[in-house]
PDB file of C-alpha atoms in Angstrom:
ATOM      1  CA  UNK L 293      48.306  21.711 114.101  1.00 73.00           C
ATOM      2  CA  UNK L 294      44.568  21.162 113.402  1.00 91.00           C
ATOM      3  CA  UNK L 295      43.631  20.384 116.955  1.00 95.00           C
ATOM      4  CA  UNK L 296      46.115  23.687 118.120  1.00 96.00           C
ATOM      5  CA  UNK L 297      43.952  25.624 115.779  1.00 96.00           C
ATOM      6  CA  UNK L 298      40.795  24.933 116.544  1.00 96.00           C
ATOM      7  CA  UNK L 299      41.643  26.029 120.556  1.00 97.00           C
ATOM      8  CA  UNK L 300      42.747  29.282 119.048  1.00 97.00           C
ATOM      9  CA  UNK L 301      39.285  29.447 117.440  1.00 97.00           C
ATOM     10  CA  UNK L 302      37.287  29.255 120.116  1.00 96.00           C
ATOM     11  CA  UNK L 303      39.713  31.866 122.181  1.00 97.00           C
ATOM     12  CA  UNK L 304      38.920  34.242 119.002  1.00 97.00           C
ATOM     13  CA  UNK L 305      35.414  33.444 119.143  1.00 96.00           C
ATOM     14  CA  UNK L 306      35.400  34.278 122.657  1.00 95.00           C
ATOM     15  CA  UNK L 307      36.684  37.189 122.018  1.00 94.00           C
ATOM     16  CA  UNK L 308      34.508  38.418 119.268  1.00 93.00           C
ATOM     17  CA  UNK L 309      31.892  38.677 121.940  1.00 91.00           C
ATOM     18  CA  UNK L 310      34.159  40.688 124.508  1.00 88.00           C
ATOM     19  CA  UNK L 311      36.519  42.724 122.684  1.00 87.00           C
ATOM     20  CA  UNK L 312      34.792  45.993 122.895  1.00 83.00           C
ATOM     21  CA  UNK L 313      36.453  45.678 126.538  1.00 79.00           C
ATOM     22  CA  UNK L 314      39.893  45.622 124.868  1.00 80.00           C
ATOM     23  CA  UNK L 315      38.949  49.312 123.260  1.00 74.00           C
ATOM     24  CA  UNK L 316      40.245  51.142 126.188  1.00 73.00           C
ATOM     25  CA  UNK L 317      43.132  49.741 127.055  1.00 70.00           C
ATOM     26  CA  UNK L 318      44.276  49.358 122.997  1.00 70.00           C
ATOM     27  CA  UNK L 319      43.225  52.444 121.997  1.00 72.00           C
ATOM     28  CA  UNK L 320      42.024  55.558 124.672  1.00 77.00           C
ATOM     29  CA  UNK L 321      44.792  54.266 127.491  1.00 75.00           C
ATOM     30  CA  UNK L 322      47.154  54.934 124.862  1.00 73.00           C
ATOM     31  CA  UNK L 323      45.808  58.491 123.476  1.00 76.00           C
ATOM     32  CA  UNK L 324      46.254  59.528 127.394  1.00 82.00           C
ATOM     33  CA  UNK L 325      49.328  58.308 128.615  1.00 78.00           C
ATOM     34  CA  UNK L 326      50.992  60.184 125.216  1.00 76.00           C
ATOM     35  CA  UNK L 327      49.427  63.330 125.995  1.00 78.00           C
ATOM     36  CA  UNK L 328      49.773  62.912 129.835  1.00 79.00           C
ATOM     37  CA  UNK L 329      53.300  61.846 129.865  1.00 72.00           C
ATOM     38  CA  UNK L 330      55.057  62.473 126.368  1.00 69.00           C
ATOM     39  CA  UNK L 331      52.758  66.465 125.666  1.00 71.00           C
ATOM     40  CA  UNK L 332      52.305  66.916 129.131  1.00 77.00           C
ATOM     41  CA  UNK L 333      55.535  65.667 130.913  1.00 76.00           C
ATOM     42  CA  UNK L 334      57.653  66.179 127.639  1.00 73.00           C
ATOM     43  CA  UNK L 335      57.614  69.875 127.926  1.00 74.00           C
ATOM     44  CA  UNK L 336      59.612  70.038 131.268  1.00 78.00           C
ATOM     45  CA  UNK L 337      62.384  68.014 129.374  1.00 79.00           C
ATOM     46  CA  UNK L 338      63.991  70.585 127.746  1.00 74.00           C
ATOM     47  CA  UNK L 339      66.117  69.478 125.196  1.00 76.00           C
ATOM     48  CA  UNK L 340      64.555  66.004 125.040  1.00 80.00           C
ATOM     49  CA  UNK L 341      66.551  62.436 125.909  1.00 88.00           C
ATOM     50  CA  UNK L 342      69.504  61.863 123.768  1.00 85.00           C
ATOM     51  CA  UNK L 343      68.748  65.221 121.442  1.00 87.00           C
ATOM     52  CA  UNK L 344      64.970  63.697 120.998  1.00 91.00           C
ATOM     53  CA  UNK L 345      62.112  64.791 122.007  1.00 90.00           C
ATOM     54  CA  UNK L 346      60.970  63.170 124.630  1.00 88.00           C
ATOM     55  CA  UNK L 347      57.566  62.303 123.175  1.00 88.00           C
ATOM     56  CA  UNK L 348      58.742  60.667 120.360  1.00 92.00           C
ATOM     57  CA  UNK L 349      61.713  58.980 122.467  1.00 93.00           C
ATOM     58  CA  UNK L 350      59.059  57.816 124.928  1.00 91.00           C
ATOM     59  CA  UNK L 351      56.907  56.192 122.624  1.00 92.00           C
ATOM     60  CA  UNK L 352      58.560  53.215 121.126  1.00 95.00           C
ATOM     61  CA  UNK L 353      58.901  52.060 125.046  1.00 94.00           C
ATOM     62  CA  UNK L 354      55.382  52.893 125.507  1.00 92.00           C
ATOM     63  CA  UNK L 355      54.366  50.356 122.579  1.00 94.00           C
ATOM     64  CA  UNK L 356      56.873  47.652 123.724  1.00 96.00           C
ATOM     65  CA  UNK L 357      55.476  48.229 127.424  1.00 94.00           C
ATOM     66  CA  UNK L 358      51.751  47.548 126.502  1.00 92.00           C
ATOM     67  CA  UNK L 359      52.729  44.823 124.666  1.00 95.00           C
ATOM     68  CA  UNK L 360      54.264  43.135 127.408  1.00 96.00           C
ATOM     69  CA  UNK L 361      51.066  44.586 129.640  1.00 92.00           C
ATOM     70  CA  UNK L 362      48.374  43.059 127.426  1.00 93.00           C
ATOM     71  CA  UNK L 363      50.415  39.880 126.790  1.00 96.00           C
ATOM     72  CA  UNK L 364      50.696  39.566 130.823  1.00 96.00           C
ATOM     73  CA  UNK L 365      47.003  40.561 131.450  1.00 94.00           C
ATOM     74  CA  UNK L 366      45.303  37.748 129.033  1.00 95.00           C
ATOM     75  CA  UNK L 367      47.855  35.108 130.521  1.00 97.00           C
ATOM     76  CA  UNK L 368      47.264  35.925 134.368  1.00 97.00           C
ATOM     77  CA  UNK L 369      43.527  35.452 135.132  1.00 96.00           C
ATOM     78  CA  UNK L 370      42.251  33.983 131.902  1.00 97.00           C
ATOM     79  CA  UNK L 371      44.603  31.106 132.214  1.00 98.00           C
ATOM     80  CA  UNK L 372      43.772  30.683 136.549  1.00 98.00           C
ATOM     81  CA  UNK L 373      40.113  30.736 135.451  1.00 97.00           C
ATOM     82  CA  UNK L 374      40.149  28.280 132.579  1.00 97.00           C
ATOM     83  CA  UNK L 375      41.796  26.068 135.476  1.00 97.00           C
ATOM     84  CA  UNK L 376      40.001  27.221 138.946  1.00 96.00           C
ATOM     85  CA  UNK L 377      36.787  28.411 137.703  1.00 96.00           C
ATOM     86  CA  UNK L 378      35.221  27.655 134.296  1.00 96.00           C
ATOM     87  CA  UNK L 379      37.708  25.014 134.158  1.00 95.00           C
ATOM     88  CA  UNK L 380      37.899  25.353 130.450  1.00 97.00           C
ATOM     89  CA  UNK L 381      41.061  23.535 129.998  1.00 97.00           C
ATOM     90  CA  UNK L 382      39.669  20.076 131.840  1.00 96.00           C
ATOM     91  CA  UNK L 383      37.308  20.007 128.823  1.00 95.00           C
ATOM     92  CA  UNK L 384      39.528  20.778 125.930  1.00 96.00           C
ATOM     93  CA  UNK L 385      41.867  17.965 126.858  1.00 95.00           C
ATOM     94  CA  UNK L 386      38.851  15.429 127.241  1.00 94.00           C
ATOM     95  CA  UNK L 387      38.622  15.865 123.897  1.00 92.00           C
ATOM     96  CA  UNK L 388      41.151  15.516 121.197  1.00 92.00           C
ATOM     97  CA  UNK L 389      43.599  18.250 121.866  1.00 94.00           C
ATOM     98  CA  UNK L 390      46.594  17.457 123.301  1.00 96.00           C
ATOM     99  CA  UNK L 391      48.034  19.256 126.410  1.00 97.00           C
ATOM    100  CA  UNK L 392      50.739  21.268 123.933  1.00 97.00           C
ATOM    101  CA  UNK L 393      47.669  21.739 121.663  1.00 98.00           C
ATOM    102  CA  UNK L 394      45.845  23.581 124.406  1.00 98.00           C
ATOM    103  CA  UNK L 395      48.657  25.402 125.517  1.00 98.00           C
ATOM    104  CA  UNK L 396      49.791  26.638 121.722  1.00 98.00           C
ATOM    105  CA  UNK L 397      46.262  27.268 120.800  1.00 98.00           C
ATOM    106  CA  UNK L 398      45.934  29.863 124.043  1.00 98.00           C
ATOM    107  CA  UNK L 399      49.120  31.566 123.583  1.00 98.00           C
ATOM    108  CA  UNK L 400      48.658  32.476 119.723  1.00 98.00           C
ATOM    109  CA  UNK L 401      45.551  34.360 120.791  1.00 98.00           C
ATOM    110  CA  UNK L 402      47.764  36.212 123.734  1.00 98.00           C
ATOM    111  CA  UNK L 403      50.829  36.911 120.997  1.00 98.00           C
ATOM    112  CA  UNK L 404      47.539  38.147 118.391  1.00 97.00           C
ATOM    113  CA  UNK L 405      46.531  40.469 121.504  1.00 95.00           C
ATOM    114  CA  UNK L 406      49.680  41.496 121.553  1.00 95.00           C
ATOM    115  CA  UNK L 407      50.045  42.583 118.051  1.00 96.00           C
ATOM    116  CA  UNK L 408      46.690  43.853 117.552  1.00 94.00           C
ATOM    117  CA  UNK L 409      47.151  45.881 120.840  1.00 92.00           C
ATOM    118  CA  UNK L 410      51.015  47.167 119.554  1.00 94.00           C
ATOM    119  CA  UNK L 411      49.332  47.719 116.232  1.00 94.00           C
ATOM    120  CA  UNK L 412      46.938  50.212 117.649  1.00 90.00           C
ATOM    121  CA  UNK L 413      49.738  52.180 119.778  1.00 91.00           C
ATOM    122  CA  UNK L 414      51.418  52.127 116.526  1.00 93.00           C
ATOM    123  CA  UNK L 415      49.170  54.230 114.260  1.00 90.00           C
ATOM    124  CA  UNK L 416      47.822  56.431 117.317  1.00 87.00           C
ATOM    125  CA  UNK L 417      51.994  57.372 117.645  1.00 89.00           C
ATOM    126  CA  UNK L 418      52.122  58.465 114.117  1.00 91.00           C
ATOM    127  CA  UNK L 419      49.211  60.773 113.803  1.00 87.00           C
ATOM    128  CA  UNK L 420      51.423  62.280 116.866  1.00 85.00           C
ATOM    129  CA  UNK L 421      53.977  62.298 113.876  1.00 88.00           C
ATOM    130  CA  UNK L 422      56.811  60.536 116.307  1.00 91.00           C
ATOM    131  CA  UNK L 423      58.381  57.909 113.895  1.00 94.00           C
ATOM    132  CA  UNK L 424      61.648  58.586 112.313  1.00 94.00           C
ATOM    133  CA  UNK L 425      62.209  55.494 110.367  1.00 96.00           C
ATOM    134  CA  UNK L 426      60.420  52.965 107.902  1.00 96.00           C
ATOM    135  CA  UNK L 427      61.748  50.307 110.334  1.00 96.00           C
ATOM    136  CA  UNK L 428      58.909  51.599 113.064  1.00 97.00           C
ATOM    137  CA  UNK L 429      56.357  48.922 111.654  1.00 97.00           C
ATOM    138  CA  UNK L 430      58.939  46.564 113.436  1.00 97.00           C
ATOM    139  CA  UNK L 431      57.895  47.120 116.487  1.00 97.00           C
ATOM    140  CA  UNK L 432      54.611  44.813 115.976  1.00 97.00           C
ATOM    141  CA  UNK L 433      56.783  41.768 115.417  1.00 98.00           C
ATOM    142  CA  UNK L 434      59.222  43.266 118.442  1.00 98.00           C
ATOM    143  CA  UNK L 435      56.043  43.260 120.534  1.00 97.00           C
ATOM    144  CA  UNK L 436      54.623  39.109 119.674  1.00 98.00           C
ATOM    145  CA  UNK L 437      58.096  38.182 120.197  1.00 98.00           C
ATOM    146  CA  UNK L 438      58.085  39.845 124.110  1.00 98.00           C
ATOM    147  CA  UNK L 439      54.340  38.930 123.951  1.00 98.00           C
ATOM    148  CA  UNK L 440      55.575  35.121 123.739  1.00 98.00           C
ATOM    149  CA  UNK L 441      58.434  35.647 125.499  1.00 98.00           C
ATOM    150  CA  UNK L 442      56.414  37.378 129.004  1.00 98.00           C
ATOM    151  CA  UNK L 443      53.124  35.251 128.413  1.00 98.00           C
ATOM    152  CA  UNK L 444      54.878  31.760 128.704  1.00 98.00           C
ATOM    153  CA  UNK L 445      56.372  32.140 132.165  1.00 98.00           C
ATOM    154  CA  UNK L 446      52.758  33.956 133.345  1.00 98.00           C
ATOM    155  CA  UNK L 447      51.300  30.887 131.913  1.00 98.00           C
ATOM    156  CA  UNK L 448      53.285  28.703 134.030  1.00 98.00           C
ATOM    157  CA  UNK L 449      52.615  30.769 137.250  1.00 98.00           C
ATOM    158  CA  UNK L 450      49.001  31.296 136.586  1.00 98.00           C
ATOM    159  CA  UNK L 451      48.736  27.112 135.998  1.00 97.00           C
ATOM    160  CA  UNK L 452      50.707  26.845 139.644  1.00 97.00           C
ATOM    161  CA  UNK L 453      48.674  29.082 142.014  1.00 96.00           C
ATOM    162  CA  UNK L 454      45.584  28.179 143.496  1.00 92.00           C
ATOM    163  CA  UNK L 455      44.597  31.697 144.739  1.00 95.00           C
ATOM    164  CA  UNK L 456      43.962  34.506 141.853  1.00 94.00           C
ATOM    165  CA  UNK L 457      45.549  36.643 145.342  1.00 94.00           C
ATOM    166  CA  UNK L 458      48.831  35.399 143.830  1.00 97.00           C
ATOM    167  CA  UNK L 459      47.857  37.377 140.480  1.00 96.00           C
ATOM    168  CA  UNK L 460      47.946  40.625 141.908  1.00 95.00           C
ATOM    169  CA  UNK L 461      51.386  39.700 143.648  1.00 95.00           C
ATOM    170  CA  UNK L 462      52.445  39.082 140.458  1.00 96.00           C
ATOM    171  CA  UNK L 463      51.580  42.630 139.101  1.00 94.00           C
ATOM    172  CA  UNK L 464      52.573  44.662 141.836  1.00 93.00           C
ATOM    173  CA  UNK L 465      56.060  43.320 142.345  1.00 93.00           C
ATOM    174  CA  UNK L 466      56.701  42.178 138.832  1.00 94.00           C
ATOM    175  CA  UNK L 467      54.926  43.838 136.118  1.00 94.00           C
ATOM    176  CA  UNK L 468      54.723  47.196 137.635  1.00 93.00           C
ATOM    177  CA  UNK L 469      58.840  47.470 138.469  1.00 93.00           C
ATOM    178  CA  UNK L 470      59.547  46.060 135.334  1.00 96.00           C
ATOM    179  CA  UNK L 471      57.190  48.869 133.237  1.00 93.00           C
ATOM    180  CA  UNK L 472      58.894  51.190 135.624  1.00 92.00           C
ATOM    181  CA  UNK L 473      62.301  50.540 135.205  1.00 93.00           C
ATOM    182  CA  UNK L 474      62.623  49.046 131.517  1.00 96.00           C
ATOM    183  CA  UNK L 475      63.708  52.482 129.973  1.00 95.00           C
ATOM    184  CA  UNK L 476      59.916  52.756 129.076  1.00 93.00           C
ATOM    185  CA  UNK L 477      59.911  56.913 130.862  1.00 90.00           C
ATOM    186  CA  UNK L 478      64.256  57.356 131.259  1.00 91.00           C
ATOM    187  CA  UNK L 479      67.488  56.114 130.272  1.00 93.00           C
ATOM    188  CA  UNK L 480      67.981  52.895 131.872  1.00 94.00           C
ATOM    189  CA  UNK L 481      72.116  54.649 132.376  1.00 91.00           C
ATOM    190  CA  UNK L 482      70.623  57.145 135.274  1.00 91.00           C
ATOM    191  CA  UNK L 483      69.943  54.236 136.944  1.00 93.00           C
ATOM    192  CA  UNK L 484      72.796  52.975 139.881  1.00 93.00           C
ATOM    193  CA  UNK L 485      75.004  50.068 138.524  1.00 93.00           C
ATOM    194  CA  UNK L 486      72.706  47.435 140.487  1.00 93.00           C
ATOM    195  CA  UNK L 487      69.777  48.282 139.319  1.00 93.00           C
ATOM    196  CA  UNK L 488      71.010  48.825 135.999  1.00 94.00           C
ATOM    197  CA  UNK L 489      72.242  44.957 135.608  1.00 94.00           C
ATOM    198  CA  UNK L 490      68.639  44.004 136.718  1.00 94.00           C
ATOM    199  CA  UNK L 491      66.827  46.002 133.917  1.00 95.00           C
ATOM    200  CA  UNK L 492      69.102  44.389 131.289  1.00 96.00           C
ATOM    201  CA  UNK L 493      67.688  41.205 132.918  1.00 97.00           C
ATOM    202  CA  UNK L 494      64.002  41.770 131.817  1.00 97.00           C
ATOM    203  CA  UNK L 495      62.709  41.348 128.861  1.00 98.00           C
ATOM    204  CA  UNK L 496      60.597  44.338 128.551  1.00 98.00           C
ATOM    205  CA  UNK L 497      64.210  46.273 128.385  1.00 98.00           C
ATOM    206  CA  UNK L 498      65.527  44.619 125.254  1.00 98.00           C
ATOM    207  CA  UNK L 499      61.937  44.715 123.718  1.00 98.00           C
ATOM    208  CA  UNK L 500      62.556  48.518 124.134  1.00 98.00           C
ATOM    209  CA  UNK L 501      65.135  48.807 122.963  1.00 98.00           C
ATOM    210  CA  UNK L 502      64.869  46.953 119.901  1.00 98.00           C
ATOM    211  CA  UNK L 503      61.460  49.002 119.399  1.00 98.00           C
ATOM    212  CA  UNK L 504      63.385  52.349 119.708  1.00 97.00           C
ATOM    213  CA  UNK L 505      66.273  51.368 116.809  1.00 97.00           C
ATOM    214  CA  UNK L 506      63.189  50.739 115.132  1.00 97.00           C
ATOM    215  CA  UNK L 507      61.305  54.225 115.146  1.00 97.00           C
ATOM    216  CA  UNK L 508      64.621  56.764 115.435  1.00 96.00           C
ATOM    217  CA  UNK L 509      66.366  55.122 112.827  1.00 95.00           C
ATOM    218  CA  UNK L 510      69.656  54.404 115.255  1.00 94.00           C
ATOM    219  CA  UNK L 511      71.560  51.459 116.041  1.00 93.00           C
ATOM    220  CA  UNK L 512      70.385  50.159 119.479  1.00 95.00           C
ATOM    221  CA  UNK L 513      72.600  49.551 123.000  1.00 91.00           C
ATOM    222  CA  UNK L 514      73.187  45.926 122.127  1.00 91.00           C
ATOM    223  CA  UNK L 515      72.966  44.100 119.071  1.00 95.00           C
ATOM    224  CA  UNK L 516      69.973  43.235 117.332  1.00 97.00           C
ATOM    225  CA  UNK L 517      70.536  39.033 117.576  1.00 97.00           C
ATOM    226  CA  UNK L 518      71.255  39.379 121.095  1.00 97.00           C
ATOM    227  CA  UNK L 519      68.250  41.104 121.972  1.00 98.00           C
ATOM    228  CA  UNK L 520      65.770  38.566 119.823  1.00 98.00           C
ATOM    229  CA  UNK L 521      67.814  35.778 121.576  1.00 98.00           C
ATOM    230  CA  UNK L 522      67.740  36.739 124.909  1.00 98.00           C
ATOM    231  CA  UNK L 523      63.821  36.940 124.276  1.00 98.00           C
ATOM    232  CA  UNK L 524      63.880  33.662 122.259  1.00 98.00           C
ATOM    233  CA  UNK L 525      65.301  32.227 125.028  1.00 98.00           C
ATOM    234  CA  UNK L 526      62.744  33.679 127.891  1.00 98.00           C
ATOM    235  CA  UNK L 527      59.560  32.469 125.498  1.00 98.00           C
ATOM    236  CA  UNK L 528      61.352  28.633 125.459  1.00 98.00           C
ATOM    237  CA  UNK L 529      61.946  28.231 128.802  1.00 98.00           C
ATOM    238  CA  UNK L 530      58.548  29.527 129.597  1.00 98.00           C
ATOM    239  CA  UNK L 531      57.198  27.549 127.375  1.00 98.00           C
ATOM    240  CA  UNK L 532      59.053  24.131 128.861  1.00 98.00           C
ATOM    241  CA  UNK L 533      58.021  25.106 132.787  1.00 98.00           C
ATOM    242  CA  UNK L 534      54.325  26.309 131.581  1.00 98.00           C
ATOM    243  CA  UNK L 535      54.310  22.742 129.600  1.00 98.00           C
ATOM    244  CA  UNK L 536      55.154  21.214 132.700  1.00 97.00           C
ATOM    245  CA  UNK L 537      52.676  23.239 135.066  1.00 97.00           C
ATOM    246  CA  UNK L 538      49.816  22.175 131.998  1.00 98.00           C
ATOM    247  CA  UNK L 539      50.378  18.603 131.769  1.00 97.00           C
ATOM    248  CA  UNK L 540      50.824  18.013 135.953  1.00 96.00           C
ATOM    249  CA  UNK L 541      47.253  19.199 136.245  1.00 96.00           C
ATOM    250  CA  UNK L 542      45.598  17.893 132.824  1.00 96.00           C
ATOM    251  CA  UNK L 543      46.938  14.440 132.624  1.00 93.00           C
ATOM    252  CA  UNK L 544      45.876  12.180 135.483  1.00 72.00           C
TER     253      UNK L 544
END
């Protein structure tokens, strides 16, 4: 625990001298996409989504989606460089950490970007006065848990390329579809049966859902242990193949 600590001190001190590059994305990215999308978008939608408006149904997938974007971003090329470039990693395990220690130590700074980044969303959304329920602050620990549960596999594909070309693969044809068609902007039931099944399939859907229970106040599609299960279970078995991808390349 000591040695998995101190890696997630010097991520944090790391980013003490960067973060002011984080204020955009946490905090101004935000601000827009509600008043471009849920003000701007919203007022087309007469009526709202399921008798809500659509700002304030928009929003809890909004938080769960930049959770899973920030999460994703800080385990995609920070990871490839601390292998391919400053080769960060190489010198952590010289030294007393361990290869899980190195690999626990990272990821609790990508789940406290996660929450610090859902955190933010959080209060911007209700100055916009779009919570309904005392369960909204839920969607912080809704947003580690999908931090953990997209970062882990990224991990282990970040750890397994050799090309940072691969990275923006990865975003185009995964992180991009999923944001799209995760009920983040509509009702994952417009979509055709196929493509349906598929959106139950990633996580960033039962994040959403969980986080819109959370701030209506209703019960959501599925039940509440399936959804934190299903994501428990995408976080361990990232965890086992980015493990894997960690120790091939750090233990000779």
């Amino acid at each position: 625990m000591t040695a998995t600590l101190s890696v997630l001190e010097y991520h944090l001190a790391s980013y003490r001298r960067i973060w002011r590059s984080s204020v955009l994305s946490s905090f101004v990215l935000p601000l827009m996409t509600m008043l471009g999308f849920g003000v701007g978008v919203g007022a087309y939608v007469a009526g709202g989504v399921d008798g809500v408006p659509y700002l304030d149904w928009m929003v809890p997938g909004l938080i769960a989606s930049t959770a899973a974007q920030v999460a994703i971003g800080d385990s995609a090329w920070p990871v490839f460089g601390n292998f391919e470039w400053t080769r960060t990693y190489f010198g952590q395990a010289a030294a007393p950490p361990r290869v899980a220690d190195i690999l626990a130590g990272h990821l609790a700074f990508v789940v406290f970007r996660a929450v610090t980044a859902t955190g933010a969303f959080l209060l911007i959304a209700t100055a916009f006065g779009t919570m309904h329920s005392w369960w909204a602050p839920v969607t912080v620990l809704v947003g580690a848990l999908l931090g953990l549960a997209v970062a882990t596999p990224t991990f282990a594909y970040a750890a397994a390329v050799r090309s940072d070309s691969y990275l923006a693969i990865l975003f185009r044809l995964g992180v991009l579809p999923m944001s799209l068609f995760s009920g983040v902007f509509f009702p994952v039931d417009s979509l055709p049966d196929v493509l349906r099944w598929v959106a139950y399939t990633l996580p960033l859907w039962h994040a959403v859902d969980l986080s819109r229970a959370a701030t209506l106040g209703v019960a959501p599609m599925w039940s509440v242990t399936g959804h934190l299960a299903y994501l428990a279970v995408w976080a361990g078995a990232g965890w086992w193949l980015a493990y894997r991808r960690f120790h091939r390349r750090l233990v000779v």
